[in-house]
CSV table of C-alpha atoms in Angstrom, one decimal:
chain,number,residue,atom,x,y,z
Y,1,MET,CA,-208.8,72.7,111.1
Y,2,GLN,CA,-211.4,74.4,108.9
Y,3,THR,CA,-212.5,77.9,109.9
Y,4,SER,CA,-216.1,79.1,110.0
Y,5,ARG,CA,-215.5,80.8,106.7
Y,6,ASP,CA,-214.5,77.5,105.2
Y,7,ARG,CA,-217.6,75.9,106.6
Y,8,ASN,CA,-219.9,78.5,105.2
Y,9,SER,CA,-218.5,78.3,101.7
Y,10,GLN,CA,-219.6,75.2,99.8
Y,11,ARG,CA,-219.7,74.0,96.3
Y,12,ALA,CA,-222.9,74.4,94.2
Y,13,GLY,CA,-225.4,71.7,95.0
Y,14,GLU,CA,-223.9,70.8,98.4
Y,15,PRO,CA,-226.0,71.3,101.6
Y,16,ALA,CA,-225.0,74.2,103.8
Y,17,ALA,CA,-222.9,73.2,106.8
Y,18,PRO,CA,-224.7,73.4,110.2
Y,19,PRO,CA,-224.1,76.6,112.2
Y,20,ARG,CA,-222.0,74.8,114.9
Y,21,PRO,CA,-219.0,72.4,114.5
Y,22,LEU,CA,-218.9,69.0,116.1
Y,23,ASP,CA,-218.4,69.0,119.9
Y,24,VAL,CA,-215.9,66.1,120.1
Y,25,ALA,CA,-215.6,66.2,123.9
Y,26,ALA,CA,-219.4,66.0,124.2
Y,27,CYS,CA,-219.4,63.0,121.9
Y,28,ARG,CA,-216.5,61.2,123.7
Y,29,ALA,CA,-218.3,61.7,127.1
Y,30,GLN,CA,-221.0,59.3,125.8
Y,31,PHE,CA,-218.6,56.4,125.1
Y,32,PRO,CA,-217.6,54.5,128.2
Y,33,GLY,CA,-215.1,52.4,126.3
Y,34,LEU,CA,-213.1,55.5,125.6
Y,35,ARG,CA,-212.2,55.9,129.3
Y,36,ARG,CA,-210.1,52.7,129.2
Y,37,ARG,CA,-206.4,53.0,130.0
Y,38,ALA,CA,-203.7,50.8,128.4
Y,39,GLY,CA,-200.0,50.8,128.7
Y,40,GLY,CA,-200.2,53.1,131.7
Y,41,ARG,CA,-202.0,55.9,129.8
Y,42,GLN,CA,-205.3,56.8,128.2
Y,43,ALA,CA,-206.1,54.3,125.5
Y,44,VAL,CA,-206.2,55.6,121.9
Y,45,PHE,CA,-208.8,53.7,119.8
Y,46,LEU,CA,-207.7,53.7,116.2
Y,47,ASP,CA,-209.3,50.3,115.5
Y,48,GLY,CA,-212.7,51.7,114.3
Y,49,PRO,CA,-212.7,50.0,110.9
Y,50,ALA,CA,-212.9,46.6,112.6
Y,51,GLY,CA,-215.6,47.9,115.0
Y,52,SER,CA,-216.4,51.2,116.7
Y,53,GLN,CA,-217.0,51.9,120.4
Y,54,VAL,CA,-220.5,52.1,121.6
Y,55,PRO,CA,-222.3,55.1,123.3
Y,56,ASP,CA,-224.3,54.8,126.5
Y,57,ARG,CA,-227.7,55.0,124.8
Y,58,VAL,CA,-227.0,51.9,122.8
Y,59,ILE,CA,-225.8,49.9,125.8
Y,60,GLN,CA,-228.9,51.0,127.7
Y,61,ALA,CA,-231.2,50.2,124.9
Y,62,VAL,CA,-229.8,46.6,124.6
Y,63,SER,CA,-230.0,46.2,128.4
Y,64,ARG,CA,-233.4,47.6,128.7
Y,65,TYR,CA,-234.8,45.4,125.9
Y,66,LEU,CA,-233.4,42.3,127.6
Y,67,ALA,CA,-234.7,43.4,131.0
Y,68,GLU,CA,-238.1,44.6,130.1
Y,69,THR,CA,-239.4,43.4,126.7
Y,70,ASN,CA,-237.5,40.2,125.9
Y,71,ALA,CA,-240.0,38.1,123.9
Y,72,ASN,CA,-240.4,36.5,120.5
Y,73,SER,CA,-242.4,38.2,117.7
Y,74,HIS,CA,-246.1,38.2,116.8
Y,75,GLY,CA,-247.5,37.3,120.1
Y,76,VAL,CA,-250.7,38.8,121.5
Y,77,PHE,CA,-249.3,39.5,125.0
Y,78,ASP,CA,-247.6,42.6,126.4
Y,79,THR,CA,-243.9,41.9,126.0
Y,80,SER,CA,-244.3,40.5,122.5
Y,81,LEU,CA,-246.3,43.5,121.4
Y,82,GLU,CA,-243.9,45.9,123.0
Y,83,SER,CA,-240.9,44.0,121.4
Y,84,ASP,CA,-242.5,44.2,118.0
Y,85,ALA,CA,-243.1,47.9,118.3
Y,86,LEU,CA,-239.4,48.4,119.3
Y,87,LEU,CA,-238.3,46.4,116.3
Y,88,ASP,CA,-240.5,48.4,114.0
Y,89,ASP,CA,-239.1,51.6,115.4
Y,90,ALA,CA,-235.5,50.4,114.8
Y,91,ARG,CA,-236.3,49.4,111.2
Y,92,ALA,CA,-237.7,52.8,110.6
Y,93,ALA,CA,-234.6,54.4,112.0
Y,94,LEU,CA,-232.4,52.3,109.8
Y,95,ALA,CA,-234.5,53.1,106.7
Y,96,ASP,CA,-233.9,56.8,107.5
Y,97,LEU,CA,-230.1,56.1,107.8
Y,98,LEU,CA,-230.1,54.5,104.4
Y,99,GLY,CA,-232.4,56.9,102.7
Y,100,SER,CA,-234.9,54.1,102.0
Y,101,PRO,CA,-238.4,55.2,101.1
Y,102,SER,CA,-239.9,52.3,103.1
Y,103,PRO,CA,-238.9,50.5,106.3
Y,104,ASP,CA,-240.2,47.1,104.9
Y,105,THR,CA,-237.3,46.9,102.5
Y,106,VAL,CA,-234.8,46.8,105.4
Y,107,ALA,CA,-233.9,43.3,106.7
Y,108,PHE,CA,-231.6,42.3,109.5
Y,109,GLY,CA,-229.1,39.4,109.8
Y,110,PRO,CA,-226.2,38.3,111.9
Y,111,ASN,CA,-223.4,40.0,109.9
Y,112,MET,CA,-222.7,41.4,106.4
Y,113,THR,CA,-220.9,38.3,105.2
Y,114,THR,CA,-223.9,36.1,106.0
Y,115,LEU,CA,-226.3,38.5,104.4
Y,116,THR,CA,-224.2,38.7,101.3
Y,117,PHE,CA,-224.0,35.0,101.0
Y,118,TRP,CA,-227.8,34.7,101.3
Y,119,ALA,CA,-228.3,37.4,98.6
Y,120,SER,CA,-225.7,35.8,96.3
Y,121,ARG,CA,-227.5,32.4,96.7
Y,122,ALA,CA,-230.8,33.9,95.8
Y,123,LEU,CA,-229.5,36.0,92.8
Y,124,SER,CA,-227.5,33.1,91.4
Y,125,ARG,CA,-230.7,31.1,90.9
Y,126,THR,CA,-231.6,33.8,88.3
Y,127,TRP,CA,-228.3,33.5,86.4
Y,128,GLY,CA,-227.1,31.0,83.9
Y,129,PRO,CA,-224.2,30.1,81.6
Y,130,GLY,CA,-222.9,33.1,79.7
Y,131,ASP,CA,-224.0,35.6,82.3
Y,132,GLY,CA,-221.4,37.7,84.1
Y,133,VAL,CA,-220.6,39.1,87.6
Y,134,VAL,CA,-218.1,41.8,88.3
Y,135,ALA,CA,-216.4,42.9,91.6
Y,136,THR,CA,-213.8,45.6,92.0
Y,137,ARG,CA,-210.3,45.0,93.3
Y,138,LEU,CA,-211.1,47.4,96.2
Y,139,GLU,CA,-213.5,45.0,97.9
Y,140,HIS,CA,-213.5,43.3,101.3
Y,141,ASP,CA,-213.5,39.6,100.4
Y,142,ALA,CA,-217.1,39.4,101.8
Y,143,ASN,CA,-218.2,41.4,98.7
Y,144,ALA,CA,-216.1,39.3,96.3
Y,145,SER,CA,-215.9,35.6,97.3
Y,146,PRO,CA,-219.7,35.2,97.7
Y,147,TRP,CA,-220.2,36.5,94.1
Y,148,GLU,CA,-217.3,34.4,92.7
Y,149,ILE,CA,-218.8,31.3,94.3
Y,150,ALA,CA,-222.3,32.1,93.1
Y,151,ALA,CA,-221.2,32.8,89.6
Y,152,ARG,CA,-219.3,29.5,89.5
Y,153,ASP,CA,-222.3,27.6,90.8
Y,154,ALA,CA,-224.6,29.2,88.2
Y,155,GLY,CA,-222.1,28.6,85.3
Y,156,ALA,CA,-221.6,32.4,85.0
Y,157,THR,CA,-218.4,34.3,84.5
Y,158,PHE,CA,-216.7,36.2,87.3
Y,159,ARG,CA,-214.4,39.1,86.5
Y,160,TRP,CA,-212.4,41.7,88.4
Y,161,ALA,CA,-212.5,45.4,87.8
Y,162,PRO,CA,-209.0,46.6,88.4
Y,163,MET,CA,-207.9,49.4,90.7
Y,164,ARG,CA,-205.1,51.9,90.1
Y,165,ALA,CA,-202.3,50.8,92.4
Y,166,ALA,CA,-200.8,54.3,92.6
Y,167,ASP,CA,-203.7,55.8,94.5
Y,168,CYS,CA,-205.9,52.8,95.1
Y,169,THR,CA,-208.9,54.1,93.2
Y,170,LEU,CA,-211.2,52.3,90.8
Y,171,ASP,CA,-210.2,52.3,87.1
Y,172,LEU,CA,-213.5,53.4,85.7
Y,173,GLU,CA,-212.3,53.1,82.1
Y,174,ALA,CA,-211.2,49.5,82.7
Y,175,LEU,CA,-214.5,48.8,84.5
Y,176,GLU,CA,-216.4,49.8,81.3
Y,177,THR,CA,-214.3,47.2,79.3
Y,178,VAL,CA,-215.1,44.5,81.8
Y,179,VAL,CA,-218.9,45.1,82.0
Y,180,ASP,CA,-220.9,44.1,79.0
Y,181,GLU,CA,-224.5,43.3,78.0
Y,182,ARG,CA,-224.3,39.8,79.7
Y,183,THR,CA,-223.2,41.3,83.1
Y,184,ARG,CA,-225.9,40.7,85.6
Y,185,LEU,CA,-224.4,42.2,88.7
Y,186,ILE,CA,-221.6,44.6,89.8
Y,187,ALA,CA,-220.4,44.3,93.4
Y,188,VAL,CA,-218.8,47.5,94.7
Y,189,SER,CA,-217.9,48.9,98.1
Y,190,ALA,CA,-218.9,52.5,99.0
Y,191,ALA,CA,-215.5,52.9,100.8
Y,192,SER,CA,-212.5,50.6,101.0
Y,193,ASN,CA,-212.0,49.2,104.5
Y,194,ALA,CA,-208.3,48.8,103.7
Y,195,VAL,CA,-207.2,52.1,102.2
Y,196,GLY,CA,-210.2,54.4,102.7
Y,197,THR,CA,-211.0,55.1,99.0
Y,198,ILE,CA,-214.6,56.3,98.5
Y,199,GLN,CA,-216.0,54.7,95.3
Y,200,PRO,CA,-218.2,56.5,92.7
Y,201,ILE,CA,-221.3,54.5,93.3
Y,202,ARG,CA,-223.6,56.6,91.2
Y,203,ARG,CA,-221.3,56.3,88.2
Y,204,VAL,CA,-221.1,52.5,88.7
Y,205,SER,CA,-224.9,52.4,88.8
Y,206,GLU,CA,-225.2,54.5,85.6
Y,207,LEU,CA,-222.9,52.0,83.9
Y,208,ALA,CA,-225.0,49.1,85.2
Y,209,ARG,CA,-228.2,50.6,83.9
Y,210,ARG,CA,-226.8,50.9,80.4
Y,211,VAL,CA,-226.3,47.2,80.2
Y,212,GLY,CA,-229.2,46.0,82.4
Y,213,ALA,CA,-227.1,44.9,85.3
Y,214,GLU,CA,-227.8,45.3,89.1
Y,215,VAL,CA,-225.5,46.9,91.7
Y,216,PHE,CA,-224.8,45.4,95.1
Y,217,VAL,CA,-223.1,47.9,97.5
Y,218,ASP,CA,-221.0,47.1,100.5
Y,219,ALA,CA,-221.5,50.2,102.7
Y,220,VAL,CA,-220.0,48.7,105.9
Y,221,HIS,CA,-216.9,50.9,106.0
Y,222,TYR,CA,-218.7,54.0,104.6
Y,223,ALA,CA,-221.5,54.0,107.1
Y,224,PRO,CA,-219.8,55.7,110.1
Y,225,HIS,CA,-218.3,58.4,107.9
Y,226,GLY,CA,-220.9,59.6,105.4
Y,227,LEU,CA,-224.6,59.7,104.7
Y,228,ILE,CA,-225.8,56.7,102.7
Y,229,ASP,CA,-228.5,57.4,100.1
Y,230,VAL,CA,-229.8,54.3,98.2
Y,231,VAL,CA,-232.1,56.5,96.1
Y,232,GLU,CA,-229.4,58.9,95.0
Y,233,TRP,CA,-226.9,56.1,94.5
Y,234,ASP,CA,-229.5,54.2,92.4
Y,235,CYS,CA,-228.2,50.9,93.6
Y,236,ASP,CA,-230.3,47.7,93.8
Y,237,TYR,CA,-229.0,46.2,97.1
Y,238,LEU,CA,-226.9,47.5,100.0
Y,239,VAL,CA,-225.5,46.0,103.2
Y,240,CYS,CA,-223.9,47.5,106.2
Y,241,SER,CA,-223.1,46.5,109.8
Y,242,ALA,CA,-224.3,48.3,112.9
Y,243,TYR,CA,-221.1,47.6,114.9
Y,244,LYS,CA,-219.2,49.8,112.5
Y,245,PHE,CA,-221.5,52.8,113.2
Y,246,PHE,CA,-221.6,52.6,117.0
Y,247,GLY,CA,-224.1,49.8,117.4
Y,248,PRO,CA,-224.2,46.1,118.3
Y,249,HIS,CA,-223.1,43.2,116.2
Y,250,VAL,CA,-226.0,43.0,113.8
Y,251,ALA,CA,-226.1,43.7,110.0
Y,252,VAL,CA,-228.6,45.3,107.6
Y,253,LEU,CA,-229.7,44.4,104.1
Y,254,TRP,CA,-231.6,46.9,101.9
Y,255,GLY,CA,-233.0,46.0,98.5
Y,256,ARG,CA,-235.4,47.2,95.9
Y,257,ARG,CA,-238.9,46.1,96.8
Y,258,GLU,CA,-239.7,44.3,93.6
Y,259,ARG,CA,-236.5,42.3,93.8
Y,260,LEU,CA,-236.8,41.4,97.5
Y,261,ALA,CA,-240.4,40.3,96.9
Y,262,ARG,CA,-239.7,38.0,94.0
Y,263,LEU,CA,-236.2,36.6,94.3
Y,264,PRO,CA,-236.1,32.9,95.3
Y,265,VAL,CA,-235.0,32.7,99.0
Y,266,ASP,CA,-234.4,29.8,101.3
Y,267,LYS,CA,-237.0,29.8,104.0
Y,268,LEU,CA,-239.2,27.5,106.1
Y,269,ARG,CA,-242.6,26.5,104.9
Y,270,VAL,CA,-244.2,28.3,107.8
Y,271,ALA,CA,-242.3,31.5,107.1
Y,272,THR,CA,-244.2,34.4,105.7
Y,273,ASP,CA,-243.6,35.8,102.3
Y,274,ASP,CA,-244.1,39.4,103.5
Y,275,LEU,CA,-241.3,41.9,103.4
Y,276,PRO,CA,-238.8,42.0,105.0
Y,277,PHE,CA,-239.5,38.8,106.9
Y,278,ARG,CA,-239.0,36.4,103.9
Y,279,TRP,CA,-235.3,37.5,104.1
Y,280,MET,CA,-235.0,37.0,107.9
Y,281,THR,CA,-234.7,33.3,108.7
Y,282,GLY,CA,-235.7,32.3,112.3
Y,283,THR,CA,-235.7,34.4,115.4
Y,284,GLN,CA,-233.6,37.5,115.0
Y,285,ASN,CA,-231.2,39.2,117.4
Y,286,HIS,CA,-233.9,41.5,118.8
Y,287,GLU,CA,-231.7,43.3,121.3
Y,288,GLY,CA,-229.1,43.9,118.6
Y,289,ILE,CA,-231.7,45.3,116.3
Y,290,VAL,CA,-233.0,47.7,119.0
Y,291,GLY,CA,-229.4,48.7,119.7
Y,292,ALA,CA,-228.9,49.4,116.0
Y,293,GLY,CA,-231.8,51.8,116.1
Y,294,ALA,CA,-230.3,53.4,119.2
Y,295,ALA,CA,-227.1,53.9,117.2
Y,296,VAL,CA,-229.1,55.9,114.6
Y,297,ASP,CA,-230.6,57.9,117.5
Y,298,TYR,CA,-227.1,58.8,118.6
Y,299,LEU,CA,-226.1,60.0,115.2
Y,300,GLU,CA,-229.4,61.9,115.0
Y,301,SER,CA,-228.6,63.6,118.3
Y,302,ILE,CA,-225.3,64.9,116.8
Y,303,GLY,CA,-227.3,66.6,114.0
Y,304,ARG,CA,-229.7,68.2,116.4
Y,305,SER,CA,-226.8,69.4,118.6
Y,306,VAL,CA,-225.3,71.4,115.7
Y,307,ASP,CA,-228.4,72.7,114.0
Y,308,ASP,CA,-231.3,74.2,116.0
Y,309,SER,CA,-233.4,74.7,112.9
Y,310,ILE,CA,-234.3,71.0,112.6
Y,311,GLY,CA,-237.9,70.5,113.5
Y,312,ASP,CA,-240.1,67.5,114.3
Y,313,GLY,CA,-241.7,66.6,111.0
Y,314,PRO,CA,-241.6,63.3,109.1
Y,315,ASP,CA,-238.2,64.2,107.5
Y,316,ALA,CA,-236.6,65.5,110.7
Y,317,ARG,CA,-234.5,62.4,111.4
Y,318,ARG,CA,-233.1,62.3,107.9
Y,319,ALA,CA,-232.3,66.1,108.2
Y,320,SER,CA,-230.6,65.5,111.5
Y,321,LEU,CA,-228.5,62.7,110.0
Y,322,ARG,CA,-227.5,64.9,107.1
Y,323,ALA,CA,-226.4,67.6,109.5
Y,324,ALA,CA,-224.5,65.0,111.7
Y,325,PHE,CA,-222.5,63.6,108.8
Y,326,LEU,CA,-221.7,67.1,107.5
Y,327,VAL,CA,-219.9,68.0,110.8
Y,328,ILE,CA,-218.5,64.4,111.2
Y,329,GLY,CA,-217.0,64.6,107.7
Y,330,GLU,CA,-215.5,68.1,108.4
Y,331,HIS,CA,-213.9,66.9,111.7
Y,332,GLU,CA,-212.6,63.6,110.2
Y,333,ARG,CA,-211.1,65.4,107.1
Y,334,SER,CA,-209.3,67.7,109.5
Y,335,LEU,CA,-207.9,64.6,111.4
Y,336,ALA,CA,-206.9,62.9,108.1
Y,337,ALA,CA,-205.1,66.0,106.9
Y,338,ARG,CA,-203.2,66.2,110.2
Y,339,LEU,CA,-202.2,62.5,110.0
Y,340,LEU,CA,-201.2,62.5,106.3
Y,341,SER,CA,-199.2,65.7,106.8
Y,342,GLY,CA,-197.4,64.2,109.7
Y,343,LEU,CA,-196.6,61.0,107.8
Y,344,ARG,CA,-194.9,63.1,105.2
Y,345,GLU,CA,-192.3,63.9,107.8
Y,346,LEU,CA,-191.7,60.2,108.5
Y,347,PRO,CA,-190.1,59.0,105.2
Y,348,ALA,CA,-189.7,55.4,106.4
Y,349,TYR,CA,-193.5,55.0,106.0
Y,350,THR,CA,-195.4,54.7,102.8
Y,351,VAL,CA,-199.1,55.7,102.7
Y,352,LEU,CA,-201.2,53.4,100.5
Y,353,GLY,CA,-203.9,55.1,98.6
Y,354,ILE,CA,-204.9,58.8,98.3
Y,355,ARG,CA,-202.3,61.0,99.9
Y,356,ASP,CA,-203.1,64.4,98.3
Y,357,LEU,CA,-204.6,66.7,100.8
Y,358,ASP,CA,-206.6,68.3,98.1
Y,359,ARG,CA,-208.4,65.0,97.5
Y,360,LEU,CA,-209.6,64.3,101.1
Y,361,ALA,CA,-213.2,64.3,99.9
Y,362,GLU,CA,-212.3,61.1,97.9
Y,363,ARG,CA,-211.4,59.1,101.0
Y,364,VAL,CA,-212.5,58.4,104.5
Y,365,PRO,CA,-210.0,58.8,107.4
Y,366,THR,CA,-208.8,55.2,107.2
Y,367,VAL,CA,-205.0,55.4,106.5
Y,368,SER,CA,-202.9,52.3,105.9
Y,369,VAL,CA,-199.1,52.3,105.8
Y,370,THR,CA,-196.1,50.1,105.4
Y,371,HIS,CA,-192.6,50.7,106.8
Y,372,ARG,CA,-189.3,50.5,105.0
Y,373,THR,CA,-188.0,47.8,107.3
Y,374,ALA,CA,-190.4,47.1,110.2
Y,375,ARG,CA,-193.2,44.5,109.8
Y,376,PRO,CA,-196.8,45.5,110.3
Y,377,ILE,CA,-197.3,43.2,113.2
Y,378,ASP,CA,-194.2,44.7,115.0
Y,379,ILE,CA,-195.5,48.3,114.4
Y,380,ALA,CA,-198.9,47.3,115.8
Y,381,ARG,CA,-197.2,45.7,118.9
Y,382,HIS,CA,-195.1,48.8,119.4
Y,383,LEU,CA,-198.2,51.0,119.3
Y,384,ALA,CA,-200.2,48.6,121.6
Y,385,ALA,CA,-197.5,48.9,124.2
Y,386,ARG,CA,-198.2,52.7,124.2
Y,387,GLY,CA,-201.9,52.2,124.5
Y,388,MET,CA,-202.7,52.8,120.9
Y,389,PHE,CA,-204.9,50.2,119.1
Y,390,VAL,CA,-204.4,49.6,115.4
Y,391,TRP,CA,-204.9,46.6,113.1
Y,392,HIS,CA,-202.3,44.9,111.0
Y,393,GLY,CA,-202.7,42.4,108.2
Y,394,ASN,CA,-205.1,42.4,105.2
Y,395,PHE,CA,-208.4,43.1,107.1
Y,396,TYR,CA,-210.0,40.6,104.8
Y,397,ALA,CA,-209.5,43.0,101.9
Y,398,LEU,CA,-207.5,40.4,100.1
Y,399,PRO,CA,-208.2,41.8,96.6
Y,400,VAL,CA,-206.4,45.0,97.7
Y,401,THR,CA,-203.4,43.4,99.4
Y,402,GLU,CA,-203.0,41.0,96.5
Y,403,THR,CA,-203.0,43.8,94.0
Y,404,LEU,CA,-200.5,45.8,96.0
Y,405,ASP,CA,-198.3,42.6,96.5
Y,406,LEU,CA,-198.5,42.9,100.3
Y,407,GLU,CA,-199.3,39.3,101.2
Y,408,PRO,CA,-198.7,37.8,103.6
Y,409,GLU,CA,-197.6,40.6,105.9
Y,410,GLY,CA,-200.2,43.2,104.9
Y,411,MET,CA,-200.1,46.7,106.3
Y,412,VAL,CA,-200.9,48.8,109.4
Y,413,ARG,CA,-204.3,50.3,109.4
Y,414,ILE,CA,-205.0,53.5,111.3
Y,415,GLY,CA,-208.8,54.1,111.5
Y,416,LEU,CA,-210.0,57.5,112.7
Y,417,LEU,CA,-213.6,58.2,113.7
Y,418,HIS,CA,-215.4,61.3,114.8
Y,419,TYR,CA,-214.6,60.6,118.5
Y,420,ASN,CA,-210.8,60.8,117.8
Y,421,THR,CA,-208.9,64.0,118.5
Y,422,GLU,CA,-206.0,66.0,117.2
Y,423,GLU,CA,-204.0,65.1,120.3
Y,424,GLU,CA,-204.4,61.4,119.6
Y,425,VAL,CA,-203.2,61.9,116.1
Y,426,ASP,CA,-200.1,63.8,117.4
Y,427,ALA,CA,-199.4,61.1,119.9
Y,428,LEU,CA,-199.7,58.4,117.2
Y,429,LEU,CA,-197.2,60.3,114.9
Y,430,GLU,CA,-194.8,60.6,117.8
Y,431,ALA,CA,-195.0,56.8,118.5
Y,432,LEU,CA,-194.6,56.0,114.8
Y,433,GLY,CA,-191.5,58.2,114.7
Y,434,GLU,CA,-189.9,56.1,117.4
Y,435,ILE,CA,-189.5,53.2,115.0
Y,436,ALA,CA,-186.2,53.5,113.2
């Protein structure tokens, strides 16, 4: 665990750490799901990469919306007006989470995969034969297959940017050889949902700018671990999912205003061309959108709980989120170090991806392993019998498991979030050690 001295010493250009560390017990108390028991003991939720648990305030926001303001949009009566105000508030909260200068460039949809297919369909209408699309081998298939299909339908070329198998990082030099002046789009994840690698989005964007390409970022797995900044990253589009950062099952699409306003989208004749509604077909999941806003409120509350200096001005929510992710990152890196150190003492396991404790800033605390003899599904069942929830397989990150030659069995994925504890990591290591 980092000391206060460690927290107060940061590299040049980094924001100072808040004065207090994360109160994990106070966070856990807000998640009713964490009280579950399984296998005769307290359940240990290590399945966050597939969907986090949800705090009380999100549950209450969804319930309150359905009970008190359930109505369709743009009516002149009370419940419709109140509903629209809540949706506007949620959109503003998501804009602050993403670092978007304007809420009207934030659209909602059912899930990231659907939003990416919609975006790929719109973008492909601007491509033609000879154009190129690139995706990295670290992608979830939802940020690869839609682009491969779109490129094929437009007569464009689809290419892979390789990853280094030794540490599961993007080969930037190889990426530069794949991208050329005909490249129209680079699809890249902010963090791998399979092996936890954080990708250098800003550097990818700089490369794209040199050749006139656009950048589409899948931030689904990054969102609960780090502060998204669409301006700093200089990307053109970004998607994420609220159910990965403590909200309901609803997804978010951000894009540059000029592109969202002009791209050809499929919509009804009666649908408006105003942003963001030209990207939101039909009636949306209103209660889910309100719940997503409440998830941002939860994260904001963490920031305020660790830093009393945050005021109430127009930038206060973004400042609170920045403080929250500083202490979340600090706690999660401590957990990751504990897990990776413990796995070193279990030689039957192989950690896939970055293992060096000096490189924890290059990864989120999602750790995937294989075993010398035991199948991933059997390890997952062994842990489930002890009340520990992990995923096995490829987690739809097929480009990763294909590169690592792990199909069809895949791997075991241990997903730590800020509400996990050192005691849970120790219990997990003990259970993993039981497998000969």
